[in-house]
Amino acid sequence: MTDVPLKVSVIVPVYNVENYLAKCLASLVGQTYPHMEILVVNDGSKDNSGQVIQDFAHRYPEKIRVFTKENGGLSDARNFGIDRATGDYIGFVDSDDYVTPDMFEEMLALAEKHHSKMVICNIQKVDQNGNVTQKLTQIPNMPEYIALKDNFSVFADLSYFACNKLFSKELFNGKRFKKSVHFEDIQLIPQLLLECDTVAQTQKFHYQYLERTDSITKTHTAKGLDILKAVEDVEFHFAHSRYSDRKSELRSFQIFEGVYSFLAYLAFVKEEKIFNEMAGELELFIKKRNITLKDILKYNRFDQNYLLSLPLKKKIFYLLFFAGQKKLIRKLI
């Protein structure tokens, strides 16, 4: 009796990306792993994205499943896809990015080989000509098989993108992306990791993150406070997880995501009133958790002092913030 092959569901939320969508979908229909379904969720696009989707669906009806819904945002579109996915494993690809031909074949093989519910690959940023502008190595200096009980530093060190990971579908039992918020990956993906005994990784740069030149510059607003709310949600689930006694790693997660990641966002907030409001919320966040200045300045990531590894301007910004020099910070940004 022949075993039924495992199936992979890849969810692609689409909103107004007519100039990039074809390259994304072409990279998915061309995957070397044959047992895939591509769930393309048109989240109320107002441009020609719908026609691009239909063209691909007509050419690859055995691979692409098309859904159209009213605009509800990225989390809503991803959740819509999760609810309809029939695969054993789920991946997410943003509709202006693309992936290497063997991404899902290799990642599924690693999931099976190591009995891992989560598999991670590296990311590289590319420009619109396909030139690599930055390589983002996710878990350096570790093997492809990682037992979390022995290497739980991964919880604090990992970059919590959804798009460069393959997930066992069972991880989503009772869990979905939080709707109507920013930084939904920071809120959910750590919760999924807490359900895992192991993770597997490949050092290949399978995921190609497009840096678009036609993007409207992102406005940095009070929505950045969603970072702190995401950390709070993770703290709740951490306290009820099998790793609840790993307080040191939780503290490192709070510092990396709740302090450094938040400050990285805050550095681009131009409006003084919003800046001061957000800075005040961060100060409360730090005080409530008894995070000391020493904790922050000594924080290590991948065995390196995180502050010292930052570019000079960011380093100055962070040091000024820790010193309470808001007026000097305003001049800097």
Coordinates of C-alpha atoms in Angstrom, one line a residue, residues 4-306:
V4 CA -0.3 9.2 0.7
P5 CA 2.2 12.0 0.2
L6 CA 2.2 15.0 2.6
K7 CA 0.5 18.1 1.2
V8 CA 1.7 21.6 1.6
S9 CA -0.7 24.6 1.5
V10 CA 0.9 28.0 0.7
I11 CA -1.2 31.0 1.5
V12 CA -0.7 34.2 -0.6
P13 CA -2.7 37.3 0.6
V14 CA -3.1 39.8 -2.3
Y15 CA -3.8 43.5 -2.1
N16 CA -2.9 45.9 -5.0
V17 CA 0.3 44.2 -6.2
E18 CA -0.4 43.9 -9.9
N19 CA 3.2 44.7 -10.8
Y20 CA 4.8 42.0 -8.6
L21 CA 2.2 39.2 -8.3
A22 CA 3.1 37.3 -11.5
K23 CA 6.7 36.8 -10.3
C24 CA 5.5 35.6 -6.9
L25 CA 3.0 33.1 -8.3
A26 CA 5.5 31.9 -11.0
S27 CA 7.9 31.0 -8.2
L28 CA 5.2 29.0 -6.5
V29 CA 3.7 27.1 -9.4
G30 CA 7.3 26.2 -10.3
Q31 CA 8.1 24.5 -7.0
T32 CA 9.9 21.2 -7.3
Y33 CA 7.6 19.7 -4.6
P34 CA 4.5 18.5 -6.5
H35 CA 2.0 18.0 -3.8
M36 CA 1.1 21.6 -3.2
E37 CA -1.9 23.8 -3.2
I38 CA -1.6 27.6 -3.5
L39 CA -4.4 29.5 -1.9
V40 CA -4.5 33.0 -3.4
V41 CA -6.6 35.3 -1.3
N42 CA -7.6 38.5 -3.1
D43 CA -8.2 40.8 -0.2
G44 CA -10.3 43.3 -2.0
S45 CA -7.7 44.5 -4.5
K46 CA -8.7 47.6 -6.5
D47 CA -6.0 47.3 -9.2
N48 CA -5.4 44.6 -11.8
S49 CA -4.3 41.9 -9.3
G50 CA -7.5 40.0 -9.8
Q51 CA -6.8 39.5 -13.5
V52 CA -3.3 38.3 -12.8
I53 CA -4.7 35.8 -10.4
Q54 CA -7.3 34.5 -12.9
D55 CA -4.7 34.2 -15.6
F56 CA -2.5 31.9 -13.4
A57 CA -5.5 30.0 -12.1
H58 CA -6.6 29.3 -15.7
R59 CA -3.1 28.0 -16.6
Y60 CA -2.5 26.0 -13.4
P61 CA -6.0 24.9 -12.2
E62 CA -4.5 21.9 -10.5
K63 CA -2.3 24.0 -8.3
I64 CA -4.1 27.3 -7.6
R65 CA -7.2 27.9 -5.6
V66 CA -8.6 31.4 -5.8
F67 CA -10.6 33.2 -3.2
T68 CA -11.9 36.8 -3.3
K69 CA -13.1 38.6 -0.2
E70 CA -13.7 42.1 1.1
N71 CA -10.6 43.9 2.3
G72 CA -9.8 42.9 5.9
G73 CA -6.1 43.3 6.1
L74 CA -3.2 40.9 6.1
S75 CA -4.1 38.9 9.2
D76 CA -7.7 38.4 8.1
A77 CA -6.5 37.2 4.6
R78 CA -4.1 34.8 6.2
N79 CA -6.7 33.4 8.6
F80 CA -9.1 33.1 5.7
G81 CA -6.5 30.9 4.0
I82 CA -5.7 28.8 7.1
D83 CA -9.4 28.0 7.5
R84 CA -9.5 26.6 4.0
A85 CA -6.1 25.0 3.8
T86 CA -6.2 21.2 3.3
G87 CA -2.4 20.6 3.6
D88 CA -0.5 18.9 6.4
Y89 CA 1.8 21.9 6.4
I90 CA 1.2 25.6 5.9
G91 CA 3.5 28.3 4.5
F92 CA 2.9 32.0 3.9
V93 CA 4.3 34.1 1.0
D94 CA 3.7 37.8 0.7
S95 CA 2.5 38.7 -2.8
D96 CA 5.3 41.0 -3.8
D97 CA 8.0 38.6 -2.7
Y98 CA 9.1 35.3 -4.3
V99 CA 10.9 32.1 -3.4
T100 CA 13.5 29.6 -4.7
P101 CA 12.2 26.6 -6.7
D102 CA 13.1 24.0 -4.1
M103 CA 12.1 26.0 -0.9
F104 CA 9.1 23.9 0.1
E105 CA 10.6 20.6 -1.0
E106 CA 13.6 21.1 1.2
M107 CA 11.7 22.5 4.2
L108 CA 9.2 19.7 4.1
A109 CA 12.0 17.1 3.9
L110 CA 13.5 18.7 7.1
A111 CA 10.2 18.6 8.9
E112 CA 9.8 14.9 8.2
K113 CA 13.5 14.1 8.9
H114 CA 13.5 15.8 12.3
H115 CA 9.8 15.4 13.2
S116 CA 9.7 19.2 13.5
K117 CA 6.5 21.2 13.5
M118 CA 8.3 24.4 12.4
V119 CA 11.1 24.7 9.8
I120 CA 13.0 27.9 9.1
C121 CA 15.0 29.2 6.2
N122 CA 17.1 32.4 5.7
I123 CA 15.9 35.5 4.0
Q124 CA 17.6 37.8 1.5
K125 CA 16.5 41.3 0.5
V126 CA 16.5 41.9 -3.2
D127 CA 15.9 44.9 -5.4
Q128 CA 13.6 45.0 -8.4
N129 CA 16.4 43.8 -10.6
G130 CA 16.9 40.7 -8.5
N131 CA 20.2 42.0 -6.9
V132 CA 20.8 40.9 -3.3
T133 CA 20.9 44.0 -1.0
Q134 CA 21.1 42.2 2.3
K135 CA 21.3 38.7 3.7
L136 CA 19.3 37.9 6.9
T137 CA 20.7 34.8 8.5
Q138 CA 18.1 33.6 11.0
I139 CA 19.8 31.1 13.4
P140 CA 23.6 31.2 12.8
N141 CA 26.0 28.7 14.3
M142 CA 23.4 26.1 15.0
P143 CA 22.7 22.7 13.3
E144 CA 19.6 21.9 11.1
Y145 CA 18.0 20.1 14.1
I146 CA 17.4 22.1 17.2
A147 CA 16.0 20.6 20.4
L148 CA 14.4 23.6 22.2
K149 CA 14.8 22.2 25.7
D150 CA 18.6 22.3 25.1
N151 CA 18.7 25.4 22.9
F152 CA 15.9 27.6 24.2
S153 CA 17.9 30.8 23.5
V154 CA 16.3 30.4 20.1
F155 CA 13.0 31.7 21.6
A156 CA 14.7 35.1 22.3
D157 CA 17.0 35.2 19.2
L158 CA 14.6 34.2 16.4
S159 CA 13.2 36.8 14.0
Y160 CA 9.5 36.2 14.1
F161 CA 8.6 36.4 10.4
A162 CA 5.8 34.2 9.2
C163 CA 7.0 34.1 5.6
N164 CA 10.3 32.2 5.9
K165 CA 8.8 29.3 7.9
L166 CA 6.9 26.1 7.3
F167 CA 4.4 25.1 10.0
S168 CA 2.6 21.9 10.8
K169 CA -1.1 22.7 10.4
E170 CA -1.8 21.4 13.9
L171 CA 0.0 24.4 15.3
F172 CA -2.9 26.5 14.2
N173 CA -5.5 24.6 16.2
G174 CA -7.2 27.3 18.2
K175 CA -4.7 29.9 17.1
R176 CA -4.9 32.6 14.4
F177 CA -3.3 35.9 13.4
K178 CA -4.7 38.8 15.5
K179 CA -6.8 41.0 13.3
S180 CA -6.7 44.8 13.0
V181 CA -3.3 45.1 14.5
H182 CA 0.2 45.7 13.2
F183 CA 3.1 43.3 14.0
E184 CA 0.8 40.3 14.0
D185 CA 3.8 38.0 13.4
I186 CA 5.4 39.0 16.7
Q187 CA 2.1 38.3 18.4
L188 CA 1.5 34.8 16.9
I189 CA 4.7 33.1 15.8
P190 CA 6.3 32.9 19.3
Q191 CA 3.1 31.3 20.5
L192 CA 3.5 28.6 17.8
L193 CA 7.1 28.1 18.7
L194 CA 6.0 27.4 22.3
E195 CA 4.0 24.5 21.0
C196 CA 7.1 22.9 19.5
D197 CA 9.7 20.4 21.0
T198 CA 12.1 21.0 18.1
V199 CA 12.7 23.2 15.1
A200 CA 14.6 22.5 12.0
Q201 CA 16.4 25.0 9.8
T202 CA 18.2 25.3 6.5
Q203 CA 20.9 27.9 6.0
K204 CA 19.8 28.4 2.4
F205 CA 18.3 31.8 1.5
H206 CA 15.1 30.5 0.1
Y207 CA 12.9 33.6 0.7
Q208 CA 13.4 36.6 -1.5
Y209 CA 12.1 39.8 0.2
L210 CA 11.5 42.5 -2.4
E211 CA 12.5 46.1 -1.5
R212 CA 10.2 48.1 -3.6
T213 CA 11.2 51.5 -5.0
D214 CA 7.6 52.5 -5.7
S215 CA 6.4 52.0 -2.1
I216 CA 5.0 55.0 -0.4
T217 CA 7.2 55.7 2.6
K218 CA 5.7 54.0 5.7
T219 CA 4.3 56.4 8.2
H220 CA 5.4 55.6 11.7
T221 CA 2.6 56.3 14.0
A222 CA 1.2 55.2 17.4
K223 CA 0.4 51.9 15.7
G224 CA 3.9 51.0 16.8
L225 CA 2.5 50.5 20.3
D226 CA 1.1 47.2 18.9
I227 CA 4.6 45.8 19.4
L228 CA 4.3 46.1 23.1
K229 CA 0.8 44.7 23.0
A230 CA 2.1 41.7 21.0
V231 CA 4.8 41.1 23.6
E232 CA 2.1 41.2 26.3
D233 CA 0.1 38.5 24.5
V234 CA 3.2 36.3 24.2
E235 CA 4.0 36.7 27.9
F236 CA 0.5 35.4 28.8
H237 CA 1.0 32.3 26.6
F238 CA 4.5 31.8 27.8
A239 CA 3.3 31.6 31.4
H240 CA 1.0 28.7 30.4
S241 CA 3.5 26.9 28.2
R242 CA 5.8 24.0 28.9
Y243 CA 8.7 26.5 29.0
S244 CA 7.2 28.7 31.7
D245 CA 10.2 28.2 33.9
R246 CA 12.7 29.6 31.4
K247 CA 12.5 33.1 32.8
S248 CA 15.9 34.2 31.4
E249 CA 14.9 33.6 27.8
L250 CA 11.6 35.4 28.4
R251 CA 13.5 38.4 29.7
S252 CA 15.7 38.4 26.6
F253 CA 12.6 38.2 24.4
Q254 CA 11.1 41.2 26.3
I255 CA 14.3 43.2 25.8
F256 CA 14.7 42.3 22.1
E257 CA 11.1 42.7 20.9
G258 CA 9.8 45.0 23.6
V259 CA 12.7 47.4 23.9
Y260 CA 15.1 47.2 20.9
S261 CA 12.5 46.4 18.2
F262 CA 10.2 49.1 19.6
L263 CA 13.0 51.6 19.7
A264 CA 13.9 50.8 16.1
Y265 CA 10.3 51.8 15.2
L266 CA 10.3 54.8 17.5
A267 CA 13.4 56.2 15.8
F268 CA 11.3 57.0 12.7
V269 CA 8.3 58.7 14.5
K270 CA 8.5 62.3 13.4
E271 CA 5.5 63.8 15.3
E272 CA 6.7 64.9 18.7
K273 CA 3.4 64.3 20.6
I274 CA 3.2 60.7 19.3
F275 CA 6.9 60.2 20.0
N276 CA 6.5 61.3 23.6
E277 CA 3.4 59.2 24.1
M278 CA 5.2 56.1 22.8
A279 CA 8.4 56.8 24.7
G280 CA 6.3 57.0 27.9
E281 CA 4.6 53.7 27.2
L282 CA 8.0 52.0 26.7
E283 CA 9.2 53.4 30.0
L284 CA 6.1 51.9 31.7
F285 CA 6.7 48.6 29.9
I286 CA 10.3 48.5 31.2
K287 CA 9.3 49.6 34.8
K288 CA 6.5 47.1 35.0
R289 CA 8.8 44.2 34.2
N290 CA 11.7 45.4 36.4
I291 CA 14.0 45.5 33.4
T292 CA 17.1 47.3 34.4
L293 CA 19.4 49.5 32.4
K294 CA 22.1 46.9 33.0
D295 CA 19.8 44.1 31.5
I296 CA 19.3 46.2 28.4
L297 CA 22.9 47.3 27.8
K298 CA 24.2 43.8 28.4
Y299 CA 21.7 42.0 26.3
N300 CA 23.3 39.4 23.9
R301 CA 21.9 38.0 20.7
F302 CA 23.8 35.0 19.2
D303 CA 26.5 35.5 21.8
Q304 CA 27.2 39.1 20.8
N305 CA 26.3 42.3 22.6
Y306 CA 23.3 43.6 20.6

